[in-house]
Tab-separated table of C-alpha atoms in Angstrom:
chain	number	residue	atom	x	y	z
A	1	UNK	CA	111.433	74.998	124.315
A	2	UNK	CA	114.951	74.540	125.965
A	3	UNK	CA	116.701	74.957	123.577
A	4	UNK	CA	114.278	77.001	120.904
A	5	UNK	CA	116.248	80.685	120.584
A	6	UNK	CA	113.996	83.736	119.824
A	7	UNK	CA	115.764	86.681	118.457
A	8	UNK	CA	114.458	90.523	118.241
A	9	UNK	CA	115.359	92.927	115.521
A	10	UNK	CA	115.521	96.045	115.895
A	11	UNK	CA	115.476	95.362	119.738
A	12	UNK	CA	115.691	99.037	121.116
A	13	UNK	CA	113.053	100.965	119.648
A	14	UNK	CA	109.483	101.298	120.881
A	15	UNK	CA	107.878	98.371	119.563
A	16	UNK	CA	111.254	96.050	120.113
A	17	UNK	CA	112.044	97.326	123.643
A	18	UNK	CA	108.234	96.851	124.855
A	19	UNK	CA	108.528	93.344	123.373
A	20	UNK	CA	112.194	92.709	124.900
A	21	UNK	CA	111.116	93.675	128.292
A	22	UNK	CA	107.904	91.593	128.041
A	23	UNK	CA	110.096	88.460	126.587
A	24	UNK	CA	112.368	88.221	129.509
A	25	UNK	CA	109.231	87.550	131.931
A	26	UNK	CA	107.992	84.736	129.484
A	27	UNK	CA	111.151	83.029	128.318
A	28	UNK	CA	114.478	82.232	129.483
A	29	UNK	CA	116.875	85.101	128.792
A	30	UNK	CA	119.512	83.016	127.754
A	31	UNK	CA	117.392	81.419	124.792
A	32	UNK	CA	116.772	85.604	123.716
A	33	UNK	CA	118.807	87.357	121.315
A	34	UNK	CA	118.754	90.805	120.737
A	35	UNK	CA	119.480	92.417	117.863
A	36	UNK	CA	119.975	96.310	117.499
A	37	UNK	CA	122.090	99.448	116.388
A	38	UNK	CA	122.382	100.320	119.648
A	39	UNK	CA	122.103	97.118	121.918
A	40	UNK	CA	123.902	98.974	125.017
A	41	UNK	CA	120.099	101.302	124.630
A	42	UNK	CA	118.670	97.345	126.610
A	43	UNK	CA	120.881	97.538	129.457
A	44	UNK	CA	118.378	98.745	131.709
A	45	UNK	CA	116.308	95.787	131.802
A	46	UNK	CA	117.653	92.540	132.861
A	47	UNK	CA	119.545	91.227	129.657
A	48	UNK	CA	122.451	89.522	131.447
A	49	UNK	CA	121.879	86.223	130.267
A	50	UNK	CA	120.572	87.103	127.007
A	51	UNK	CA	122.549	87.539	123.752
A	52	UNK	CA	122.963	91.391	122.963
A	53	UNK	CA	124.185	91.807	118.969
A	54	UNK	CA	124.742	95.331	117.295
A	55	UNK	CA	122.986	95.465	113.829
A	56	UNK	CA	121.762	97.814	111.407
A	57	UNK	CA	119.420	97.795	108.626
A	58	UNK	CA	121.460	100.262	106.154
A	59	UNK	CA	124.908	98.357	107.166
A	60	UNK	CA	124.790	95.242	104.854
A	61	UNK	CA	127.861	94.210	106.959
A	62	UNK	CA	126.702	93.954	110.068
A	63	UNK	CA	123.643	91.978	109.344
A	64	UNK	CA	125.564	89.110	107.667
A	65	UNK	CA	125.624	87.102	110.599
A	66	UNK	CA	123.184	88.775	112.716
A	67	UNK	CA	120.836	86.145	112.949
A	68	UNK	CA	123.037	82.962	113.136
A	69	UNK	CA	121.247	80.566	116.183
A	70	UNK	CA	118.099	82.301	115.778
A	71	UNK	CA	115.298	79.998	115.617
A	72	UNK	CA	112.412	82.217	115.755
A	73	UNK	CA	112.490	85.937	114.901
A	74	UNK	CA	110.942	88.725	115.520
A	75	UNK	CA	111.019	91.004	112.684
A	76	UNK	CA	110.212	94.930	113.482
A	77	UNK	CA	109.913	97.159	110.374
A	78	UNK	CA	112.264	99.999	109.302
A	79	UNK	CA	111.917	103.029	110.681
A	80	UNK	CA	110.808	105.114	107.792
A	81	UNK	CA	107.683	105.796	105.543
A	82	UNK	CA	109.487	104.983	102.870
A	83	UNK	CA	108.075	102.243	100.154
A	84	UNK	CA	111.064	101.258	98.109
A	85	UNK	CA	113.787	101.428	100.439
A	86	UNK	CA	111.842	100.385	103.067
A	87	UNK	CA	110.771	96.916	101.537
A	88	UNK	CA	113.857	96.148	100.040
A	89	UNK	CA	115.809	96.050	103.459
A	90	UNK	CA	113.027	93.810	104.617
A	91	UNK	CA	113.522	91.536	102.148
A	92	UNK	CA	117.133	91.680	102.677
A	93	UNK	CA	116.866	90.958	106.361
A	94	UNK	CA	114.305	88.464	105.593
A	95	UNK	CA	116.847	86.655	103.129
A	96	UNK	CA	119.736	86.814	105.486
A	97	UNK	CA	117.572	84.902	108.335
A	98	UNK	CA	116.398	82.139	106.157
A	99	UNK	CA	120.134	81.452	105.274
A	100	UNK	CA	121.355	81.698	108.615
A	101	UNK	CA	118.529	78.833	109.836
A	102	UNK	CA	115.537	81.249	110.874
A	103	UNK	CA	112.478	78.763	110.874
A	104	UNK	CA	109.792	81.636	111.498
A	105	UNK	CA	109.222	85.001	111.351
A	106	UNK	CA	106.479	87.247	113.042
A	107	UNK	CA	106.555	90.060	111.120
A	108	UNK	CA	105.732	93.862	112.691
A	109	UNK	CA	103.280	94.939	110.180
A	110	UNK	CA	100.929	97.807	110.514
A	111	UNK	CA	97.055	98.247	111.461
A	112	UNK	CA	95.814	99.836	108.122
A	113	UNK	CA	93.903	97.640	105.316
A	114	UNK	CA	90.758	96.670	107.599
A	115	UNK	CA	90.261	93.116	108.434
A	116	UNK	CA	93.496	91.428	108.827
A	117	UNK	CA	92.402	89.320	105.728
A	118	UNK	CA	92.507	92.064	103.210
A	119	UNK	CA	95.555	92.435	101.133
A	120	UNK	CA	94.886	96.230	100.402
A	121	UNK	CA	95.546	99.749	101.532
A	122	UNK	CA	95.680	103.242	100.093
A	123	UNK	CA	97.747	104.418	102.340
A	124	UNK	CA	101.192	104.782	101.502
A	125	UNK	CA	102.710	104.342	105.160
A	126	UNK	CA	101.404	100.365	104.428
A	127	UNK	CA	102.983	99.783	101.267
A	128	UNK	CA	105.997	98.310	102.293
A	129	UNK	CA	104.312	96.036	104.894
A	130	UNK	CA	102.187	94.722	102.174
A	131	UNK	CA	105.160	94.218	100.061
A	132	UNK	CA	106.744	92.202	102.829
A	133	UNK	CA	103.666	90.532	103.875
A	134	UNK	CA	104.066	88.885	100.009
A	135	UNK	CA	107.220	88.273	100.202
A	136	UNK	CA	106.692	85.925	103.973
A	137	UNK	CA	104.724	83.748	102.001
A	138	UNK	CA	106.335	83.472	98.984
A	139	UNK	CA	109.358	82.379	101.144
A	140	UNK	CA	106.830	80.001	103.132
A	141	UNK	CA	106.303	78.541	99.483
A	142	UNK	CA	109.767	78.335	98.419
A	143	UNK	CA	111.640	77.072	101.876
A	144	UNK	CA	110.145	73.776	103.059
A	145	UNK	CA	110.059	74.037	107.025
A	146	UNK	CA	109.930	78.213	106.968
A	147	UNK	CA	106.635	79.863	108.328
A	148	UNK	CA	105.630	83.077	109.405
A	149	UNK	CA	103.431	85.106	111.301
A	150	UNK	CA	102.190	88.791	110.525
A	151	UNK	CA	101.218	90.808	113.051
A	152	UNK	CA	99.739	94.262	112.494
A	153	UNK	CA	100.163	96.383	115.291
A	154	UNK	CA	97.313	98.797	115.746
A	155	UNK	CA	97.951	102.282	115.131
A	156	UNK	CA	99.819	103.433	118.637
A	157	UNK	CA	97.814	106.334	120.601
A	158	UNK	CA	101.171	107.624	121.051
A	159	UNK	CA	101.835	108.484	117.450
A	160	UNK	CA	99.020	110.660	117.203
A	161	UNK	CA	101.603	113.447	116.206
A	162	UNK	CA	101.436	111.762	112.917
A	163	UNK	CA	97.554	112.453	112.015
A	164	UNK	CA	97.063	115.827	113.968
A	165	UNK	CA	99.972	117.611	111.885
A	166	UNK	CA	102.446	117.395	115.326
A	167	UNK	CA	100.335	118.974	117.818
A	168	UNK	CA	101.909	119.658	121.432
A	169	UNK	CA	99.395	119.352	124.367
A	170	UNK	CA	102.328	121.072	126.142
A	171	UNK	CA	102.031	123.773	123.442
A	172	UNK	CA	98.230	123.806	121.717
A	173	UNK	CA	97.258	125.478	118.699
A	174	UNK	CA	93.891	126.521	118.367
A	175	UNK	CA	93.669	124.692	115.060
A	176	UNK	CA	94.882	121.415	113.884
A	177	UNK	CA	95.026	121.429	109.947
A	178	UNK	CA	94.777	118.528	107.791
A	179	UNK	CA	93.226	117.167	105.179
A	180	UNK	CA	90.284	115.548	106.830
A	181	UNK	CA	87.240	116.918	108.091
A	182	UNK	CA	87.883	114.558	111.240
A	183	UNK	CA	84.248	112.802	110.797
A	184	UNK	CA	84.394	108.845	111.311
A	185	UNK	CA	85.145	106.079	110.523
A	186	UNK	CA	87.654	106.402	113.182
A	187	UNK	CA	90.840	105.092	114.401
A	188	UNK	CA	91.434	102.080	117.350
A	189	UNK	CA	93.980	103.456	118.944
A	190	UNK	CA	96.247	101.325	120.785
A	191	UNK	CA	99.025	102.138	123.544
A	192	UNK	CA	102.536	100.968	122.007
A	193	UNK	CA	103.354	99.371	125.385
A	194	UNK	CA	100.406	97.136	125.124
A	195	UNK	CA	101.570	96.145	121.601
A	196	UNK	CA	105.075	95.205	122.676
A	197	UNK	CA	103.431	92.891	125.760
A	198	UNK	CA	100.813	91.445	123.428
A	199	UNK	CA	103.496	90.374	120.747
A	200	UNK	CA	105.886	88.953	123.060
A	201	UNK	CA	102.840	86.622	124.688
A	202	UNK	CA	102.105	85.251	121.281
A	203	UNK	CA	105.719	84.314	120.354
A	204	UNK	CA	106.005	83.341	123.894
A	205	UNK	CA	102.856	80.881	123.445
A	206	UNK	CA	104.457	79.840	119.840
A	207	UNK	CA	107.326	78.833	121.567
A	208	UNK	CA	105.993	76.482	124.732
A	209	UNK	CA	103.382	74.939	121.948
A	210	UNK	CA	104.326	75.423	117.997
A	211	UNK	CA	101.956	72.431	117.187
A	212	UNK	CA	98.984	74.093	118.375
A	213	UNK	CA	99.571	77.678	117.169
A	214	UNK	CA	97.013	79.052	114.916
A	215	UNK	CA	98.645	81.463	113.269
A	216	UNK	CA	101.070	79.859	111.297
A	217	UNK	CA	101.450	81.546	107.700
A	218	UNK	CA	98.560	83.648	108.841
A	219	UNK	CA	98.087	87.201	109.244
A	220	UNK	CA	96.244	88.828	112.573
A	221	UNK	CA	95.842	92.271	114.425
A	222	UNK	CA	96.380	94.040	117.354
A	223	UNK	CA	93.852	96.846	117.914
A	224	UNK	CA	92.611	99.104	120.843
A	225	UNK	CA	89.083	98.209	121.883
A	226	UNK	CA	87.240	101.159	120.822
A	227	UNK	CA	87.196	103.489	117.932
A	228	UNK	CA	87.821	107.421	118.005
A	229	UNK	CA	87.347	109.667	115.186
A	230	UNK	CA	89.749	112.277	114.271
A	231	UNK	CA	87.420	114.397	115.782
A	232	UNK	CA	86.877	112.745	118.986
A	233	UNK	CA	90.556	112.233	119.669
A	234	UNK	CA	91.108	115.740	118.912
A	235	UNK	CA	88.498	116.706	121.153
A	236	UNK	CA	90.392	114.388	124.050
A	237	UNK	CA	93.906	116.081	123.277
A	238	UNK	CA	92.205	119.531	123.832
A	239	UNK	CA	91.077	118.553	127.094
A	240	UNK	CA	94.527	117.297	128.086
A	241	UNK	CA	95.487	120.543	127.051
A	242	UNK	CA	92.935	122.319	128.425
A	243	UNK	CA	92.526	124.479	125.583
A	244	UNK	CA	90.148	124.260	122.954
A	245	UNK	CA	91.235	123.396	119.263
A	246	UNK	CA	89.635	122.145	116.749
A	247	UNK	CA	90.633	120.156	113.052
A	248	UNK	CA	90.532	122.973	110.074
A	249	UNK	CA	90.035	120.858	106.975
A	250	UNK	CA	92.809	121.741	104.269
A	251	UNK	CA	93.879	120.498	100.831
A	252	UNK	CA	96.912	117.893	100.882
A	253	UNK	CA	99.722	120.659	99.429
A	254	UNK	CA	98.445	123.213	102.538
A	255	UNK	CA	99.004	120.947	105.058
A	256	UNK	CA	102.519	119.908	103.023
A	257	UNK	CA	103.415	123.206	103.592
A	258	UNK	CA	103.521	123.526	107.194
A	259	UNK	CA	107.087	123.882	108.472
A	260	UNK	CA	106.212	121.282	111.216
A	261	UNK	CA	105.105	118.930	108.565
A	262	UNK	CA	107.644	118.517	106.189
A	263	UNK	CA	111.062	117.665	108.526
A	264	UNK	CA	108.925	115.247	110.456
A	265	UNK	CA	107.911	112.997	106.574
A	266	UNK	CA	111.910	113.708	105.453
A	267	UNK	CA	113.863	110.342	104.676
A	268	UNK	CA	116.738	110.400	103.051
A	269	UNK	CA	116.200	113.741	101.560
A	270	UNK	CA	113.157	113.276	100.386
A	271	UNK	CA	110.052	114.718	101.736
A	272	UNK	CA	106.631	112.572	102.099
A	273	UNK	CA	104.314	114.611	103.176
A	274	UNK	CA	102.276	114.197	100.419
A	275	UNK	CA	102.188	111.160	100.173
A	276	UNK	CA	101.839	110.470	103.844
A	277	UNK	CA	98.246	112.503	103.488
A	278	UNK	CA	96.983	108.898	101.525
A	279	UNK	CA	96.740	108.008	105.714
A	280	UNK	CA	93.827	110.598	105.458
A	281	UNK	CA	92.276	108.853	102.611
A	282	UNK	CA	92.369	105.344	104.581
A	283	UNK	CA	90.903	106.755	107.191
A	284	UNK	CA	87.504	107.649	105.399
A	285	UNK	CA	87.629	104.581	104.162
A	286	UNK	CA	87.779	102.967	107.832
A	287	UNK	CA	90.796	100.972	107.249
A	288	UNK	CA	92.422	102.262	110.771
A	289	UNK	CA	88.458	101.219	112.763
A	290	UNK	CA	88.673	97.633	112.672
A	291	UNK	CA	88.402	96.692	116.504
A	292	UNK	CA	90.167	93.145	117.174
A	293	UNK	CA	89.922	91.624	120.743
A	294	UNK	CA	92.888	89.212	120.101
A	295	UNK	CA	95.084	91.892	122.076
A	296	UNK	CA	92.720	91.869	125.154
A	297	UNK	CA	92.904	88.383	125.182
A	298	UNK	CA	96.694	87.916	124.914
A	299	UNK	CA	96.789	91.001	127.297
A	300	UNK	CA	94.314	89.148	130.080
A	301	UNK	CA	92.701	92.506	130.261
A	302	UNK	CA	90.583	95.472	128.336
A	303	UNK	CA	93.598	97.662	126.725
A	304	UNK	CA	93.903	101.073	127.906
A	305	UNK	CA	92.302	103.647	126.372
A	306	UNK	CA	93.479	106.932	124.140
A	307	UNK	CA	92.372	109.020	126.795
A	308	UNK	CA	94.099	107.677	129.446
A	309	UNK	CA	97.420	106.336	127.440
A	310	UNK	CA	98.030	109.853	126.703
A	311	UNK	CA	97.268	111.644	129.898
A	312	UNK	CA	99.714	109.485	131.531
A	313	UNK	CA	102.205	109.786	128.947
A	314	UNK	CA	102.409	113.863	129.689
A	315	UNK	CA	102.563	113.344	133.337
């Protein structure tokens, strides 16, 4: 473990900052590195011994050495919903930290497809994960002493923007429109926070004891305790709100059309709202209600709950 480096990319965002703050409690910060656009963002928490690097996933450049004396890294996702783009930088990154001498990679994946065994999603939010969930083990195949780890964080309680077409507590709408009638199978919503401290026990864990890790080349989720349906969670964010709304079932292109919608799917020009409904479709098919209790265990207690998570949050 002395001398074992664990490295975080990107470091600063929700998922990477959780984790960073949760590392430095578990590991010495001077075996951390931490890898981000904006690394000066981690200055609040107590980095001083660890390694801050500035990187970025659309600057080839700057990721050419960003990994060198990495040992084990964490790998977060890009920030998109994109599927081409989106997998190709992961490979990219991936390739970069297998030449400069990363040995393992967890890999931030995402809680759609079910059962952490299943290779399969509709949705088209996953399709880059699953992409790069391929690709870890075809580099486990080809690179003798590489492994990996995915981990696919549970849909965060916080991004319930995303599935309730962007609505405001602070600002209710009577009707939340989307293309779901918001019947179950339901979501197991998850507070990001609790993702970030649940990741950094495990690669804390893989660090003191690699030998006995049970993960290795394996894949395994992160999930809230409980399932809510659309419905119910709506329900909950009209009580936060204290108003009363309700989910108005509409086609895909209606709920395209809503000027909220379409700025909020935009990458690089290109809108996805449409695409983005496929979430919808996963959701009937319960790919978002499979309740793992691997986080309660890492966490040492029950995760918090939807209700709660967001209450707090508004404070």
């Amino acid at each position: 473990m002395a001398n074992h480096t664990v490295g975080v990319f990107p470091a600063a965002g929700g998922i990477g900052g959780s984790t960073v703050k949760h590392l430095l409690s578990r590991l010495p910060p001077s075996n951390l590195v931490f890898i981000a656009r904006g690394p000066e963002k981690l200055k609040s928490l107590p980095v001083a011994d660890a390694v801050l690097r500035r990187a970025d996933y659309d600057d080839d450049e700057s990721l050419q050495h960003a990994f060198d004396g990495v040992d084990t890294l964490f790998l977060i996702s890009y920030p998109s919903v994109e599927h081409e783009h989106r997998s190709e930088r992961h490979r990219f990154a991936i390739d970069l930290a297998i030449r400069s001498g990363v040995k393992y990679i967890f890999y931030g994946s995402l809680g759609y497809g079910g059962s952490p065994d299943n290779n399969e999603s509709v949705a088209h939010v996953m399709q880059a994960h699953l992409d790069t969930e391929r690709y870890l083990d075809k580099c486990a195949r080809e690179h003798m002493g590489f492994g990996y780890t995915v981990i696919r964080e549970g849909l965060y309680s916080e991004s319930y923007p995303l599935y309730t077409a962007f609505f405001d507590p602070k600002h209710p709408v009577n009707d939340i429109k989307i293309p779901h009638d918001g019947s179950g199978p339901g979501i197991a919503w998850v507070k990001r926070e609790e993702l970030g401290e649940g990741t950094a026990e495990l690669l804390g864990r893989f660090v003191k004891d690699r030998a006995r890790f049970k993960y290795k080349n394996k894949k395994l989720l992160l999930s809230g305790s409980k399932t809510l349906t659309l419905g119910e969670t709506v329900a909950i964010l009209g009580k936060i709100a204290s108003h009363p709304v309700h989910i108005l079932p509409v086609t895909v292109d209606e709920f395209a059309k809503q000027p909220q919608v379409g700025p909020n799917f935009t990458y690089h020009g290109v809108d996805h709202s449409k695409v983005w409904a496929t979430t919808f479709e996963a959701f009937r098919r319960g790919e978002a209600a499979f309740v793992s209790p691997l986080l309660g265990e890492l966490l040492g207690r029950e995760p918090e709950d939807f209700e709660t998570t967001i209450s707090r949050s508004l404070e």
